[in-house]
C-alpha positions as CSV (number, residue, x, y, z in Angstrom):
1,X,-31.8,-143.0,76.5
2,X,-29.5,-139.4,75.5
3,X,-32.7,-138.0,74.2
4,X,-33.3,-134.5,76.1
5,X,-35.3,-132.6,73.4
6,X,-39.2,-131.9,73.9
7,X,-41.1,-135.3,74.3
8,X,-44.5,-136.0,73.1
9,X,-46.8,-138.7,72.2
10,X,-46.2,-141.1,69.3
11,X,-45.1,-144.6,68.6
12,X,-44.0,-147.2,71.1
13,X,-42.3,-150.0,69.6
14,X,-44.2,-153.2,70.2
15,X,-43.3,-156.8,71.2
16,X,-44.0,-160.3,72.1
17,X,-43.5,-163.9,73.6
18,X,-45.3,-166.6,74.6
19,X,-45.5,-168.9,77.7
20,X,-44.0,-172.5,77.8
21,X,-43.1,-173.5,74.1
22,X,-45.7,-176.7,74.4
23,X,-48.4,-174.1,75.0
24,X,-47.3,-172.1,72.1
25,X,-47.2,-175.4,69.5
26,X,-50.8,-176.0,70.8
27,X,-52.1,-172.9,69.8
28,X,-50.5,-173.1,66.2
29,X,-52.6,-174.7,63.9
30,X,-51.2,-176.8,60.6
31,X,-49.9,-174.7,57.6
32,X,-51.7,-174.7,55.0
33,X,-50.9,-176.9,51.6
34,X,-47.6,-174.9,50.5
35,X,-49.7,-175.0,46.9
36,X,-51.8,-172.3,47.2
37,X,-51.5,-169.7,44.8
38,X,-51.3,-167.0,47.7
39,X,-48.0,-169.0,49.6
40,X,-45.5,-168.4,46.3
41,X,-43.5,-165.4,45.6
42,X,-44.3,-165.3,41.9
43,X,-47.6,-164.7,42.5
44,X,-47.0,-161.7,44.3
45,X,-43.7,-159.9,42.5
46,X,-45.6,-159.3,39.1
47,X,-48.2,-156.9,40.8
48,X,-47.3,-152.8,42.0
49,X,-47.8,-152.6,45.8
50,X,-51.8,-151.0,45.5
51,X,-52.3,-154.8,43.3
52,X,-50.7,-156.2,46.1
53,X,-52.5,-154.7,48.7
54,X,-56.0,-155.3,47.2
55,X,-55.2,-159.2,46.8
56,X,-54.1,-159.4,50.5
57,X,-57.3,-157.9,52.0
58,X,-59.5,-159.9,49.4
59,X,-57.6,-163.1,50.9
60,X,-58.0,-162.4,55.0
61,X,-60.8,-164.7,55.0
62,X,-58.9,-167.4,54.1
63,X,-55.8,-166.8,56.2
64,X,-58.3,-166.6,59.2
65,X,-58.2,-163.3,59.5
66,X,-61.4,-161.5,60.8
67,X,-61.4,-157.9,59.9
68,X,-64.1,-157.2,57.7
69,X,-64.5,-153.7,58.1
70,X,-61.3,-152.6,57.4
71,X,-59.4,-151.4,54.5
72,X,-56.7,-149.8,53.3
73,X,-56.0,-146.1,52.4
74,X,-53.9,-143.2,52.3
75,X,-54.3,-139.9,54.3
76,X,-53.0,-136.3,53.8
77,X,-50.8,-135.5,57.1
78,X,-50.1,-131.7,56.7
79,X,-47.3,-131.6,59.0
80,X,-45.0,-133.7,57.0
81,X,-46.5,-132.8,53.7
82,X,-46.8,-135.9,52.2
83,X,-49.8,-139.1,52.2
84,X,-49.5,-142.3,54.4
85,X,-51.1,-145.4,54.4
86,X,-53.0,-145.9,56.9
87,X,-56.3,-148.3,57.7
88,X,-59.6,-146.8,57.5
89,X,-63.1,-147.8,58.4
90,X,-64.9,-149.9,55.6
91,X,-68.5,-149.5,57.7
92,X,-69.6,-147.8,60.9
93,X,-68.2,-149.7,63.2
94,X,-70.4,-149.7,67.1
95,X,-69.1,-149.1,70.7
96,X,-67.3,-152.1,72.1
97,X,-67.3,-153.8,68.5
98,X,-64.3,-156.0,67.8
99,X,-62.6,-154.8,64.7
100,X,-60.2,-156.9,64.1
101,X,-59.2,-160.6,65.1
102,X,-55.7,-162.0,64.3
103,X,-54.9,-165.6,65.4
104,X,-52.0,-166.7,66.3
105,X,-50.5,-168.6,63.4
106,X,-51.1,-165.5,61.4
107,X,-48.6,-163.2,63.4
108,X,-44.7,-163.4,63.3
109,X,-42.9,-163.2,66.8
110,X,-40.2,-165.3,67.7
111,X,-41.8,-168.1,68.5
112,X,-42.6,-168.1,64.9
113,X,-38.2,-168.1,64.7
114,X,-38.1,-170.4,67.4
115,X,-40.4,-173.0,65.9
116,X,-38.3,-173.1,62.5
117,X,-35.5,-174.2,61.2
118,X,-33.5,-170.6,62.6
119,X,-33.9,-172.8,66.0
120,X,-30.2,-173.3,66.3
121,X,-29.7,-169.6,65.6
122,X,-31.6,-169.0,68.4
123,X,-29.5,-171.2,70.9
124,X,-26.2,-169.3,69.6
125,X,-28.1,-166.3,71.2
126,X,-29.1,-167.3,74.5
127,X,-25.1,-167.3,75.0
128,X,-24.7,-163.6,74.4
129,X,-27.8,-161.7,76.8
130,X,-26.1,-157.8,76.3
131,X,-28.8,-157.2,73.2
132,X,-31.5,-159.4,73.8
133,X,-34.1,-157.0,73.1
134,X,-32.5,-156.1,69.9
135,X,-31.3,-159.6,69.1
136,X,-35.6,-160.7,69.3
137,X,-36.4,-157.7,66.8
138,X,-33.5,-158.8,64.6
139,X,-34.4,-162.7,64.8
140,X,-37.5,-161.8,63.3
141,X,-36.2,-159.6,61.0
142,X,-33.6,-162.7,59.6
143,X,-37.4,-164.4,59.4
144,X,-38.8,-162.1,57.5
145,X,-35.8,-161.9,54.9
146,X,-35.7,-165.4,54.5
147,X,-39.4,-166.1,54.0
148,X,-39.9,-163.4,51.4
149,X,-36.8,-164.7,49.3
150,X,-38.0,-168.4,49.0
151,X,-40.1,-169.5,46.2
152,X,-42.6,-170.3,48.6
153,X,-44.2,-169.5,52.3
154,X,-47.3,-169.0,54.8
155,X,-46.6,-165.1,55.2
156,X,-45.7,-164.6,51.5
157,X,-49.1,-162.7,51.2
158,X,-48.1,-160.7,54.4
159,X,-44.5,-160.1,53.5
160,X,-45.0,-158.9,50.2
161,X,-48.3,-157.1,50.0
162,X,-48.2,-155.5,53.5
163,X,-44.5,-155.3,55.3
164,X,-42.4,-154.7,51.9
165,X,-44.6,-151.7,51.0
166,X,-42.6,-149.6,54.1
167,X,-39.6,-148.4,52.6
168,X,-37.1,-148.9,55.1
169,X,-35.9,-144.9,53.3
170,X,-38.9,-143.3,55.1
171,X,-36.9,-144.3,58.5
172,X,-34.0,-142.0,59.2
173,X,-31.8,-144.5,61.6
174,X,-31.7,-146.9,59.1
175,X,-30.2,-144.6,56.3
176,X,-26.3,-145.1,55.3
177,X,-23.9,-142.4,57.4
178,X,-23.0,-141.5,53.8
179,X,-25.7,-140.6,52.1
180,X,-27.0,-136.9,51.4
181,X,-30.5,-137.6,53.2
182,X,-28.8,-138.6,56.6
183,X,-26.6,-135.8,56.4
184,X,-29.7,-133.6,55.8
185,X,-30.4,-134.9,59.4
186,X,-30.4,-132.5,61.8
187,X,-27.6,-133.6,64.2
188,X,-29.3,-135.2,67.4
189,X,-31.1,-137.3,65.2
190,X,-28.0,-138.0,63.4
191,X,-26.5,-139.0,66.8
192,X,-29.6,-141.7,67.7
193,X,-29.7,-143.2,64.0
194,X,-25.6,-143.6,64.8
195,X,-26.1,-145.8,68.0
196,X,-29.0,-148.1,66.5
197,X,-26.6,-148.5,63.6
198,X,-23.6,-149.3,66.1
199,X,-26.0,-151.8,68.0
200,X,-27.0,-153.6,64.6
201,X,-23.5,-153.7,63.0
202,X,-21.9,-155.0,66.7
203,X,-24.8,-157.8,66.8
204,X,-24.3,-158.9,63.0
205,X,-20.5,-159.1,63.8
206,X,-20.8,-161.3,67.0
207,X,-24.2,-163.3,66.2
208,X,-25.4,-163.4,62.4
209,X,-22.4,-163.7,60.2
210,X,-20.8,-166.5,62.3
211,X,-24.3,-168.0,62.4
212,X,-24.4,-167.7,58.3
213,X,-21.1,-169.8,58.4
214,X,-22.7,-172.1,60.9
215,X,-26.1,-172.9,59.8
216,X,-26.1,-171.9,55.9
217,X,-29.2,-174.7,55.0
218,X,-31.3,-172.6,57.9
219,X,-30.9,-169.3,55.7
220,X,-31.2,-170.5,52.8
221,X,-33.6,-172.7,53.0
222,X,-36.5,-172.6,50.4
223,X,-34.0,-171.1,48.2
224,X,-34.0,-168.5,49.7
225,X,-30.4,-167.8,48.8
226,X,-27.4,-169.5,47.6
227,X,-24.9,-170.7,50.2
228,X,-22.1,-171.4,47.8
229,X,-22.2,-168.4,45.6
230,X,-18.5,-167.0,45.4
231,X,-18.2,-163.7,45.6
232,X,-17.2,-161.9,42.3
233,X,-13.4,-160.9,41.7
234,X,-13.8,-157.1,43.6
235,X,-15.2,-159.2,47.0
236,X,-18.8,-157.8,46.3
237,X,-21.6,-160.5,47.4
238,X,-23.1,-162.2,44.9
239,X,-26.7,-160.3,44.9
240,X,-27.9,-164.4,45.3
241,X,-25.5,-165.1,48.3
242,X,-27.0,-165.3,51.8
243,X,-24.0,-163.0,52.6
244,X,-26.4,-160.7,50.2
245,X,-29.7,-161.3,51.6
246,X,-28.4,-161.4,55.2
247,X,-26.2,-158.0,55.1
248,X,-25.2,-155.8,57.5
249,X,-27.1,-153.3,55.5
250,X,-30.6,-155.3,54.4
251,X,-30.5,-156.5,58.1
252,X,-30.9,-152.7,59.3
253,X,-33.3,-152.0,57.0
254,X,-35.8,-154.9,57.7
255,X,-34.7,-154.3,61.4
256,X,-36.2,-150.5,61.2
257,X,-39.1,-151.5,59.7
258,X,-39.8,-154.4,62.4
259,X,-39.5,-152.0,65.2
260,X,-41.7,-149.4,63.2
261,X,-44.2,-151.6,63.0
262,X,-44.4,-154.1,65.9
263,X,-46.4,-154.5,69.4
264,X,-45.4,-155.0,72.8
265,X,-48.2,-156.9,74.6
266,X,-48.2,-159.9,77.3
267,X,-49.0,-162.8,75.8
268,X,-49.5,-166.3,77.8
269,X,-47.3,-164.9,80.9
270,X,-44.4,-163.1,79.0
271,X,-43.9,-160.0,77.2
272,X,-42.0,-159.7,73.8
273,X,-41.9,-158.6,70.3
274,X,-44.4,-159.5,67.7
275,X,-45.8,-158.4,63.9
276,X,-49.6,-158.3,63.2
277,X,-50.8,-158.0,60.2
278,X,-53.4,-155.6,58.8
279,X,-53.1,-154.1,62.7
280,X,-49.8,-153.0,61.9
281,X,-51.0,-150.7,59.6
282,X,-52.4,-148.7,62.0
283,X,-51.1,-144.5,62.5
284,X,-50.9,-142.6,65.6
285,X,-53.6,-140.9,67.0
286,X,-56.6,-141.3,69.2
287,X,-59.5,-142.5,67.9
288,X,-61.0,-144.8,70.4
289,X,-59.6,-147.9,69.6
290,X,-57.8,-150.6,72.2
291,X,-56.0,-154.2,71.5
292,X,-54.6,-156.7,73.9
293,X,-53.7,-160.5,73.5
294,X,-56.7,-163.0,74.3
295,X,-54.6,-166.3,75.6
296,X,-58.2,-167.6,75.3
297,X,-58.8,-167.5,71.6
298,X,-54.8,-167.5,70.9
299,X,-55.9,-164.3,69.0
300,X,-54.7,-160.6,69.0
301,X,-57.9,-158.5,69.5
302,X,-58.6,-154.7,68.4
303,X,-61.5,-153.2,69.6
304,X,-63.6,-149.8,69.7
305,X,-64.3,-148.3,73.0
306,X,-66.9,-145.9,71.2
307,X,-68.2,-145.7,67.5
308,X,-66.0,-145.1,64.8
309,X,-67.5,-143.6,61.8
310,X,-67.3,-145.4,58.1
311,X,-64.4,-143.4,56.2
312,X,-62.4,-142.2,59.8
313,X,-58.8,-143.3,59.7
314,X,-58.3,-146.4,62.0
315,X,-55.3,-144.9,64.5
316,X,-53.8,-145.8,67.4
317,X,-52.3,-144.3,70.8
318,X,-48.8,-145.5,70.8
319,X,-47.6,-144.0,73.8
320,X,-44.6,-141.3,74.6
321,X,-41.3,-140.8,73.3
322,X,-38.9,-138.1,72.8
323,X,-39.5,-136.4,69.3
324,X,-35.7,-137.0,68.0
325,X,-36.2,-140.7,68.5
326,X,-39.5,-140.3,67.1
327,X,-38.3,-138.8,64.1
328,X,-35.7,-141.4,63.6
329,X,-37.8,-144.3,64.5
330,X,-40.8,-143.5,62.2
331,X,-39.3,-140.8,60.0
332,X,-42.3,-137.9,61.3
333,X,-43.4,-136.2,64.5
334,X,-47.2,-136.8,65.5
335,X,-49.2,-133.8,65.5
């Protein structure tokens, strides 16, 4: 890391994998019927972000998530002069109370990709270990792009109601270098962002673009995109083409959001990246919350070390990062 500027406490990328594949399969219950309304993309698209979020939070018990005292609100952050979406305590939370329990089946991880039709794509990447950590986050990003674009998905509720509400433009490292917003960044943050984008570009060229050619059915599954769509006369990809859906720009943006929201915890003896619905909305701070993955219950647990008042924002201490890296990764430097 070339970051030599002031270091302070900010969000730490969180990540996961899981032990033996057989054990992981056993931990995942059968997918619900694809006829469920909430699994349909058309169920979410007509609504705005607020309506989608409200629908999603009401749906949690049906999805198997137990977060009865957690809601979503916005909070004013004077240091950046704007409001941020975050999690709020709807009722008083007692000391040692479990605040949220999210089963493995509801999380999006490298395992989700491994157990999908993307498995052959992952085998291509096994031959290239030079960017293994970034590749796992990129694989999750490809999975989210596909599941969000297809007609029906068991992950549709989370992707359309929560993940898609995170604007990539708020993450400086995803900004196009020729944009005014990028040029407005201080040089050290630009340098951090350029390094990230160079790594993503190399990964896209070496692995993702060839995989699109070799495994088009996996990328297009569920009507996510049209692998046969031809480029226009000026060479631009058709909006419905797989080349457009998985373009370097789209992958860079989604990968930036994944890294801003993911967790990094031991699961079945190994540690890699994963996304946890609801719990990925915790902003930076110290309010006495702790997390772990319970192998026996096959669930992500969030619990309170001390009482939390109703109406309080639910915060989590991410770790220590350099100021420029924090700004590049998350768009803000927590106080």
